[in-house]
Tab-separated table of C-alpha atoms and ligand atoms in Angstrom:
chain	number	residue	atom	x	y	z
A	250	MET	CA	0.081	-0.034	-0.047
A	251	PRO	CA	1.447	3.635	-0.764
A	252	ASP	CA	2.510	5.635	2.128
A	253	THR	CA	-0.162	8.126	3.300
A	254	LEU	CA	2.200	11.101	3.819
A	255	SER	CA	4.737	12.216	1.278
A	256	PRO	CA	8.408	12.396	2.493
A	257	ASP	CA	8.063	16.296	2.727
A	258	LEU	CA	4.766	16.120	5.042
A	259	LEU	CA	6.222	13.342	7.266
A	260	ARG	CA	9.333	15.319	7.656
A	261	LYS	CA	7.202	18.476	8.760
A	262	MET	CA	4.790	16.421	11.031
A	263	HIS	CA	7.730	14.721	12.878
A	264	ALA	CA	9.525	17.970	13.217
A	265	TYR	CA	6.349	19.761	14.876
A	266	TRP	CA	5.716	16.304	16.912
A	267	SER	CA	9.799	16.824	18.200
A	268	ALA	CA	9.076	20.929	18.855
A	269	ALA	CA	5.796	19.917	20.686
A	270	ASN	CA	7.858	17.101	22.821
A	271	TYR	CA	10.721	19.547	23.531
A	272	LEU	CA	8.492	22.162	24.935
A	273	SER	CA	6.689	19.596	26.995
A	274	VAL	CA	10.151	18.788	28.421
A	275	GLY	CA	11.054	22.162	28.917
A	276	GLN	CA	8.131	22.918	31.097
A	277	ILE	CA	8.431	20.027	33.099
A	278	TYR	CA	12.392	20.862	33.810
A	279	LEU	CA	13.445	24.440	32.956
A	280	GLN	CA	13.697	27.316	34.821
A	281	GLU	CA	16.552	29.090	32.669
A	282	ASN	CA	18.320	28.269	29.621
A	283	PRO	CA	15.131	27.442	27.728
A	284	LEU	CA	17.017	26.776	24.155
A	285	LEU	CA	19.855	24.938	25.907
A	286	GLU	CA	22.311	27.273	24.251
A	287	THR	CA	24.722	26.896	27.034
A	288	ALA	CA	26.032	23.698	28.801
A	289	LEU	CA	23.023	22.387	31.273
A	290	LYS	CA	23.702	23.223	34.812
A	291	PRO	CA	21.812	22.168	38.129
A	292	GLU	CA	20.177	25.670	38.446
A	293	HIS	CA	18.827	25.682	35.202
A	294	ILE	CA	16.260	23.012	36.740
A	295	LYS	CA	13.477	23.854	38.634
A	296	PRO	CA	13.653	23.112	42.421
A	297	ARG	CA	10.710	21.253	42.540
A	298	LEU	CA	9.803	18.780	39.580
A	299	LEU	CA	5.960	18.022	38.909
A	300	GLY	CA	4.521	17.145	35.576
A	301	HIS	CA	3.225	13.883	33.421
A	302	TRP	CA	5.891	13.151	31.073
A	303	GLY	CA	4.623	9.566	30.318
A	304	THR	CA	1.521	10.150	28.682
A	305	THR	CA	2.444	13.432	26.657
A	306	THR	CA	4.317	12.679	23.899
A	307	GLY	CA	1.551	10.059	22.626
A	308	LEU	CA	-1.032	13.011	22.978
A	309	ASN	CA	1.185	14.927	20.931
A	310	PHE	CA	1.703	12.770	18.444
A	311	LEU	CA	-1.998	12.265	18.237
A	312	TYR	CA	-2.485	16.060	18.324
A	313	VAL	CA	-0.419	16.761	15.322
A	314	HIS	CA	-1.924	13.762	13.070
A	315	LEU	CA	-5.637	14.815	13.785
A	316	ASN	CA	-4.636	18.279	12.797
A	317	ARG	CA	-3.286	16.842	9.516
A	318	LEU	CA	-6.582	15.267	9.075
A	319	ILE	CA	-8.670	18.310	9.857
A	320	LYS	CA	-6.660	20.582	7.306
A	321	ASP	CA	-6.649	17.811	4.552
A	322	ASN	CA	-10.533	17.481	4.957
A	323	ASP	CA	-11.736	20.654	6.332
A	324	LEU	CA	-13.071	18.804	9.376
A	325	ASN	CA	-15.048	20.485	12.586
A	326	MET	CA	-13.420	18.406	15.087
A	327	ILE	CA	-12.781	18.624	18.819
A	328	TYR	CA	-10.203	17.111	20.863
A	329	VAL	CA	-11.260	15.348	24.370
A	330	ILE	CA	-8.561	13.700	26.317
A	331	GLY	CA	-8.949	11.663	29.480
A	332	PRO	CA	-5.501	11.945	30.552
A	333	GLY	CA	-5.748	15.608	30.975
A	334	HIS	CA	-2.396	15.276	32.827
A	335	GLY	CA	-0.581	15.519	29.620
A	336	GLY	CA	-1.127	19.381	30.218
A	337	PRO	CA	2.583	20.490	29.105
A	338	GLY	CA	1.488	19.227	25.616
A	339	ILE	CA	-1.554	20.923	25.292
A	340	VAL	CA	0.091	24.380	26.379
A	341	ALA	CA	2.992	23.344	23.679
A	342	HIS	CA	0.635	23.079	20.833
A	343	SER	CA	-1.320	26.215	21.926
A	344	TYR	CA	2.254	28.322	21.700
A	345	LEU	CA	3.286	26.337	18.498
A	346	GLU	CA	0.258	27.686	16.919
A	347	GLY	CA	0.351	31.303	18.201
A	348	SER	CA	-2.788	31.168	20.242
A	349	TYR	CA	-0.925	30.917	23.585
A	350	THR	CA	0.727	34.280	22.830
A	351	GLU	CA	-2.275	35.723	21.268
A	352	ARG	CA	-4.157	35.351	24.752
A	353	TYR	CA	-1.012	35.929	26.900
A	354	PRO	CA	1.177	38.680	25.258
A	355	ALA	CA	3.926	38.311	27.900
A	356	ILE	CA	4.421	34.808	26.533
A	357	GLU	CA	6.219	35.584	23.436
A	358	ARG	CA	7.373	33.612	20.679
A	359	SER	CA	10.834	34.695	21.566
A	360	ARG	CA	13.992	33.226	23.712
A	361	ASN	CA	12.451	35.465	26.460
A	362	GLY	CA	8.862	34.221	26.174
A	363	LEU	CA	10.114	30.579	25.869
A	364	GLN	CA	11.684	31.358	29.148
A	365	ARG	CA	8.454	32.403	30.815
A	366	LEU	CA	6.582	29.656	29.288
A	367	PHE	CA	8.628	27.136	30.933
A	368	ARG	CA	8.769	28.601	34.204
A	369	GLN	CA	5.238	29.341	34.703
A	370	PHE	CA	4.620	25.754	34.555
A	371	SER	CA	3.738	23.967	38.011
A	372	TRP	CA	4.982	27.182	39.661
A	373	PRO	CA	3.299	29.374	42.502
A	374	TYR	CA	1.138	31.673	40.691
A	375	GLY	CA	1.649	30.157	37.368
A	376	ILE	CA	-0.329	27.343	35.463
A	377	PRO	CA	-1.523	23.990	36.770
A	378	SER	CA	0.194	20.631	35.282
A	379	HIS	CA	-3.138	19.452	33.873
A	380	VAL	CA	-4.984	21.163	31.339
A	381	SER	CA	-6.647	23.788	33.013
A	382	PRO	CA	-9.301	26.704	32.143
A	383	GLU	CA	-6.459	28.813	31.557
A	384	THR	CA	-5.189	26.868	28.467
A	385	PRO	CA	-6.554	28.448	25.091
A	386	GLY	CA	-9.357	26.741	23.579
A	387	SER	CA	-9.703	24.640	26.494
A	388	ILE	CA	-13.428	24.200	27.366
A	389	HIS	CA	-13.483	21.813	30.185
A	390	GLU	CA	-11.073	20.594	32.927
A	391	GLY	CA	-11.767	17.164	34.402
A	392	GLY	CA	-9.423	15.811	37.255
A	393	GLU	CA	-11.214	13.025	37.865
A	394	LEU	CA	-10.373	10.265	35.443
A	395	GLY	CA	-13.249	8.406	33.495
A	396	TYR	CA	-15.609	11.103	31.851
A	397	SER	CA	-13.779	11.765	28.603
A	398	LEU	CA	-15.986	9.290	26.629
A	399	ALA	CA	-19.174	10.293	28.070
A	400	HIS	CA	-18.404	14.237	27.502
A	401	ALA	CA	-17.217	13.368	23.919
A	402	TYR	CA	-20.838	11.528	23.165
A	403	GLY	CA	-22.482	14.491	25.001
A	404	ALA	CA	-20.764	17.090	22.526
A	405	ALA	CA	-21.567	15.100	19.383
A	406	PHE	CA	-25.171	14.664	20.262
A	407	ASP	CA	-27.342	17.170	17.832
A	408	ASN	CA	-24.142	18.394	16.633
A	409	PRO	CA	-24.265	16.302	12.987
A	410	ASP	CA	-21.139	17.973	11.626
A	411	LEU	CA	-18.897	17.418	14.510
A	412	ILE	CA	-16.474	14.854	14.959
A	413	VAL	CA	-15.260	14.345	18.323
A	414	SER	CA	-11.761	12.697	18.984
A	415	CYS	CA	-11.466	11.351	22.121
A	416	ILE	CA	-8.393	10.027	23.594
A	417	ILE	CA	-8.848	7.505	26.404
A	418	GLY	CA	-6.137	6.412	29.020
A	419	ASP	CA	-5.769	2.644	29.213
A	420	GLY	CA	-5.990	3.184	32.981
A	421	GLU	CA	-8.942	5.603	32.681
A	422	ALA	CA	-10.410	2.567	30.921
A	423	GLU	CA	-10.626	0.908	33.915
A	424	THR	CA	-12.998	3.440	35.594
A	425	GLY	CA	-16.304	2.661	36.275
A	426	ALA	CA	-17.649	5.396	34.188
A	427	LEU	CA	-15.367	5.131	31.388
A	428	ALA	CA	-16.155	1.246	31.219
A	429	THR	CA	-19.880	1.953	30.850
A	430	SER	CA	-19.354	4.769	28.297
A	431	TRP	CA	-18.482	2.648	25.486
A	432	HIS	CA	-22.178	1.889	25.258
A	433	SER	CA	-22.997	5.420	24.365
A	434	ASN	CA	-22.749	4.292	21.032
A	435	LYS	CA	-26.044	2.806	21.078
A	436	PHE	CA	-27.724	6.321	21.642
A	437	LEU	CA	-26.051	8.022	18.754
A	438	ASN	CA	-28.066	8.683	15.609
A	439	PRO	CA	-25.843	8.987	12.695
A	440	ALA	CA	-28.351	10.926	10.807
A	441	ARG	CA	-28.904	13.643	13.531
A	442	ASP	CA	-25.859	13.268	15.641
A	443	GLY	CA	-22.148	13.999	15.172
A	444	ALA	CA	-19.434	11.132	15.404
A	445	VAL	CA	-17.209	9.840	18.186
A	446	LEU	CA	-13.987	8.666	17.253
A	447	PRO	CA	-12.309	6.753	20.629
A	448	ILE	CA	-8.850	6.288	20.757
A	449	LEU	CA	-7.497	4.085	23.091
A	450	HIS	CA	-4.050	5.260	24.354
A	451	LEU	CA	-2.551	1.806	25.416
A	452	ASN	CA	0.686	2.692	26.607
A	453	GLY	CA	0.561	-0.311	28.987
A	454	PHE	CA	0.581	1.551	32.528
A	455	LYS	CA	-1.312	3.773	35.002
A	456	ILE	CA	0.944	5.551	37.495
A	457	ALA	CA	2.779	2.591	39.090
A	458	ASN	CA	0.725	-0.569	37.827
A	459	PRO	CA	0.257	-2.320	34.203
A	460	THR	CA	-3.188	-1.617	32.811
A	461	VAL	CA	-5.542	-4.759	32.165
A	462	LEU	CA	-6.260	-4.093	28.651
A	463	ALA	CA	-2.546	-3.864	27.656
A	464	ARG	CA	-2.048	-7.248	29.433
A	465	ILE	CA	-4.710	-9.081	27.776
A	466	SER	CA	-4.132	-10.636	24.311
A	467	ARG	CA	-4.736	-8.588	21.301
A	468	GLN	CA	-7.629	-11.179	20.117
A	469	GLU	CA	-9.355	-10.461	23.543
A	470	LEU	CA	-8.984	-7.050	23.368
A	471	THR	CA	-10.373	-6.859	19.803
A	472	GLU	CA	-13.613	-9.261	21.041
A	473	LEU	CA	-14.145	-6.872	23.653
A	474	LEU	CA	-14.099	-3.904	21.752
A	475	ARG	CA	-16.349	-5.499	19.116
A	476	GLY	CA	-18.689	-6.391	21.734
A	477	TYR	CA	-19.000	-3.113	22.561
A	478	GLY	CA	-20.053	-2.347	19.033
A	479	TYR	CA	-16.732	-0.832	17.572
A	480	ASP	CA	-14.531	-1.971	14.847
A	481	PRO	CA	-11.010	-1.469	16.389
A	482	HIS	CA	-7.949	-0.271	14.137
A	483	PHE	CA	-4.917	-1.091	15.644
A	484	VAL	CA	-1.669	1.366	15.370
A	485	GLU	CA	1.141	-0.046	17.079
A	486	ASP	CA	4.821	0.130	17.219
A	487	ASP	CA	7.762	2.043	18.788
A	488	ASP	CA	9.415	3.388	15.487
A	489	PRO	CA	7.960	6.923	15.002
A	490	ASN	CA	8.202	6.581	11.042
A	491	PHE	CA	6.062	3.576	11.035
A	492	VAL	CA	3.847	4.960	13.356
A	493	HIS	CA	3.347	8.123	11.591
A	494	GLN	CA	2.383	6.296	8.046
A	495	SER	CA	0.266	3.778	9.902
A	496	LEU	CA	-1.767	6.491	11.884
A	497	ALA	CA	-2.238	8.691	9.092
A	498	GLY	CA	-3.577	5.900	6.923
A	499	THR	CA	-5.919	4.382	9.619
A	500	LEU	CA	-7.263	7.779	10.202
A	501	ASP	CA	-8.183	8.366	6.528
A	502	ARG	CA	-9.768	5.034	6.670
A	503	VAL	CA	-11.669	5.770	9.800
A	504	LEU	CA	-12.895	9.082	8.236
A	505	PHE	CA	-13.954	7.058	5.461
A	506	GLN	CA	-15.924	4.839	7.699
A	507	ILE	CA	-17.691	7.789	9.307
A	508	ARG	CA	-18.714	9.222	6.261
A	509	ALA	CA	-19.980	6.041	4.832
A	510	ILE	CA	-22.213	5.200	7.798
A	511	GLN	CA	-23.382	9.013	7.887
A	512	GLY	CA	-23.874	9.180	4.295
A	513	ALA	CA	-26.056	6.074	4.354
A	514	ALA	CA	-28.077	7.157	7.115
A	515	ARG	CA	-28.560	10.724	5.886
A	516	ALA	CA	-29.521	9.856	2.158
A	517	PRO	CA	-32.700	10.895	1.389
A	518	ILE	CA	-34.249	7.061	0.883
A	519	TRP	CA	-37.681	6.495	2.790
A	520	ASP	CA	-37.063	2.932	2.914
A	521	LYS	CA	-33.351	2.857	4.507
A	522	ARG	CA	-32.596	-0.153	6.851
A	523	LEU	CA	-32.539	1.030	10.564
A	524	GLU	CA	-29.496	-0.913	11.571
A	525	ARG	CA	-27.087	0.242	14.106
A	526	PRO	CA	-23.629	1.120	12.633
A	527	ARG	CA	-20.744	-0.601	13.922
A	528	TRP	CA	-18.378	2.931	14.472
A	529	PRO	CA	-14.876	2.722	14.031
A	530	MET	CA	-12.118	3.285	16.854
A	531	ILE	CA	-8.422	3.338	17.055
A	532	VAL	CA	-6.438	1.199	19.441
A	533	PHE	CA	-3.150	3.368	19.837
A	534	ARG	CA	-0.356	1.254	21.153
A	535	THR	CA	2.767	3.035	22.087
A	536	PRO	CA	5.449	3.100	24.635
A	537	LYS	CA	4.771	5.447	27.849
A	538	GLY	CA	7.152	7.870	27.808
A	539	TRP	CA	7.862	7.595	24.132
A	540	THR	CA	11.181	9.340	22.756
A	541	GLY	CA	12.279	9.724	26.583
A	542	PRO	CA	15.539	8.154	28.221
A	543	LYS	CA	15.427	4.468	27.671
A	544	PHE	CA	17.334	3.496	31.102
A	545	VAL	CA	18.131	6.223	34.108
A	546	ASP	CA	20.345	4.628	36.914
A	547	ASP	CA	20.364	1.410	34.888
A	548	LYS	CA	16.820	1.137	35.543
A	549	PRO	CA	14.385	1.049	32.385
A	550	VAL	CA	12.168	4.169	31.881
A	551	GLU	CA	10.718	4.473	28.604
A	552	GLY	CA	7.623	2.120	28.202
A	553	THR	CA	7.605	1.141	31.883
A	554	TRP	CA	5.551	2.852	34.640
A	555	ARG	CA	9.184	4.888	35.695
A	556	ALA	CA	8.010	7.354	32.436
A	557	HIS	CA	4.598	8.514	34.067
A	558	GLN	CA	5.739	11.599	35.736
A	559	VAL	CA	9.359	12.925	35.502
A	560	PRO	CA	11.622	10.282	34.174
A	561	ILE	CA	14.597	11.749	36.028
A	562	ALA	CA	13.786	13.267	39.077
A	563	ASP	CA	17.017	13.425	41.364
A	564	PHE	CA	19.590	15.723	40.251
A	565	LYS	CA	21.314	16.107	43.744
A	566	SER	CA	23.352	12.944	43.238
A	567	PRO	CA	23.789	12.506	39.426
A	568	THR	CA	25.543	9.404	38.526
A	569	ILE	CA	26.657	10.598	34.951
B	105	LIG	C1	-10.869	8.379	39.373
B	105	LIG	C2	-9.148	8.615	39.437
B	105	LIG	N1	-8.471	7.938	40.160
B	105	LIG	C3	-7.151	8.200	40.059
B	105	LIG	C4	-6.432	9.095	39.606
B	105	LIG	C5	-5.145	9.406	39.715
B	105	LIG	N2	-4.345	9.394	38.487
B	105	LIG	C6	-4.100	10.258	37.630
B	105	LIG	S1	-3.148	10.091	36.275
B	105	LIG	C7	-3.455	8.282	36.613
B	105	LIG	C8	-3.240	7.371	35.800
B	105	LIG	C9	-3.688	7.129	34.325
B	105	LIG	O1	-3.359	6.260	33.570
B	105	LIG	P1	-3.778	6.512	32.093
B	105	LIG	O2	-5.310	6.529	32.300
B	105	LIG	O3	-3.270	4.830	31.812
B	105	LIG	O4	-3.009	7.319	31.513
B	105	LIG	P2	-1.650	7.458	30.753
B	105	LIG	O5	-0.926	8.614	31.986
B	105	LIG	O6	-1.021	6.185	31.359
B	105	LIG	O7	-1.599	7.934	29.653
B	105	LIG	C10	-4.470	8.237	37.735
B	105	LIG	C11	-4.662	6.881	38.306
B	105	LIG	C12	-7.403	10.227	38.876
B	105	LIG	N3	-7.132	11.287	38.245
B	105	LIG	N4	-8.693	9.984	38.944
B	106	LIG	MG1	-1.666	4.526	30.431
């Protein structure tokens, strides 16, 4: 099958993802030297480190790809994320897009602005480490995991032109609220309502533990999701180049499926069959803390529970 992304677009999207990831790490760690123009010193690092790296790079990846889909197809789409603790990533995108500076002119698009952007994160009188009302474009802050999918369906009802992409953490998926929200597809009318595209972020862990959905076989997970009434598409690997093409192709296919379901339901035919459609969804299986340090003090970090918050936390006794 031919690649969905041209080499030039792939390069640009990868660069955008890398920039968003850099801005995310910078917010978590740096109080000085935002462009790393001089060698990193302990005093450049914030004294109290707080933030969530583990979920952020995956969320950043999905954000860039959904933007490509929106631009290519002129979509009306919103982005609902269960793991709102990936706050630095969303702030990074808002800054890259220019909205952050438009709303907060002191956070300029310059070295000084970057320093302020980094410093304010998780800082007294600054901004919280989660997506919050201060984040441009944010319409609701959660905190308690479990409600992303219910909100996504709520946004889609009676909104026929809207597609709601909804990122669900695999830990979040273990909450009662989320586990029942899968069934909301039974209430979605493809003629009158918009669409919801659930994306299960299967990064394997929730804080310090593995997740159930990452420990069952792929067949069992497929059967579970089909049992909820979905058609799951798997995008999985740790090689960004492969995942870029795989996700881009998958997003094109699920959009085609959504449009086919809606097109059939909205066609002006008096005797159309009233069968409940099987809506597409995506299982996005990439490592927790993707692109971060593989090992710290001889212990594996990328792809493990250790990547959940700050992957390197102890700068008082560096071993390298
Ligand atoms: C109901 C609820 N329980 C516990 C927490 C604390 N908490 C914050 S992040 C997190 C792990 C989330 O794991 P997952 O959904 O897999 O997101 P990931 O960071 O792995 O992308 C937990 C348990 C919470 N916010 N809400
Ligand atoms: Mg997880």
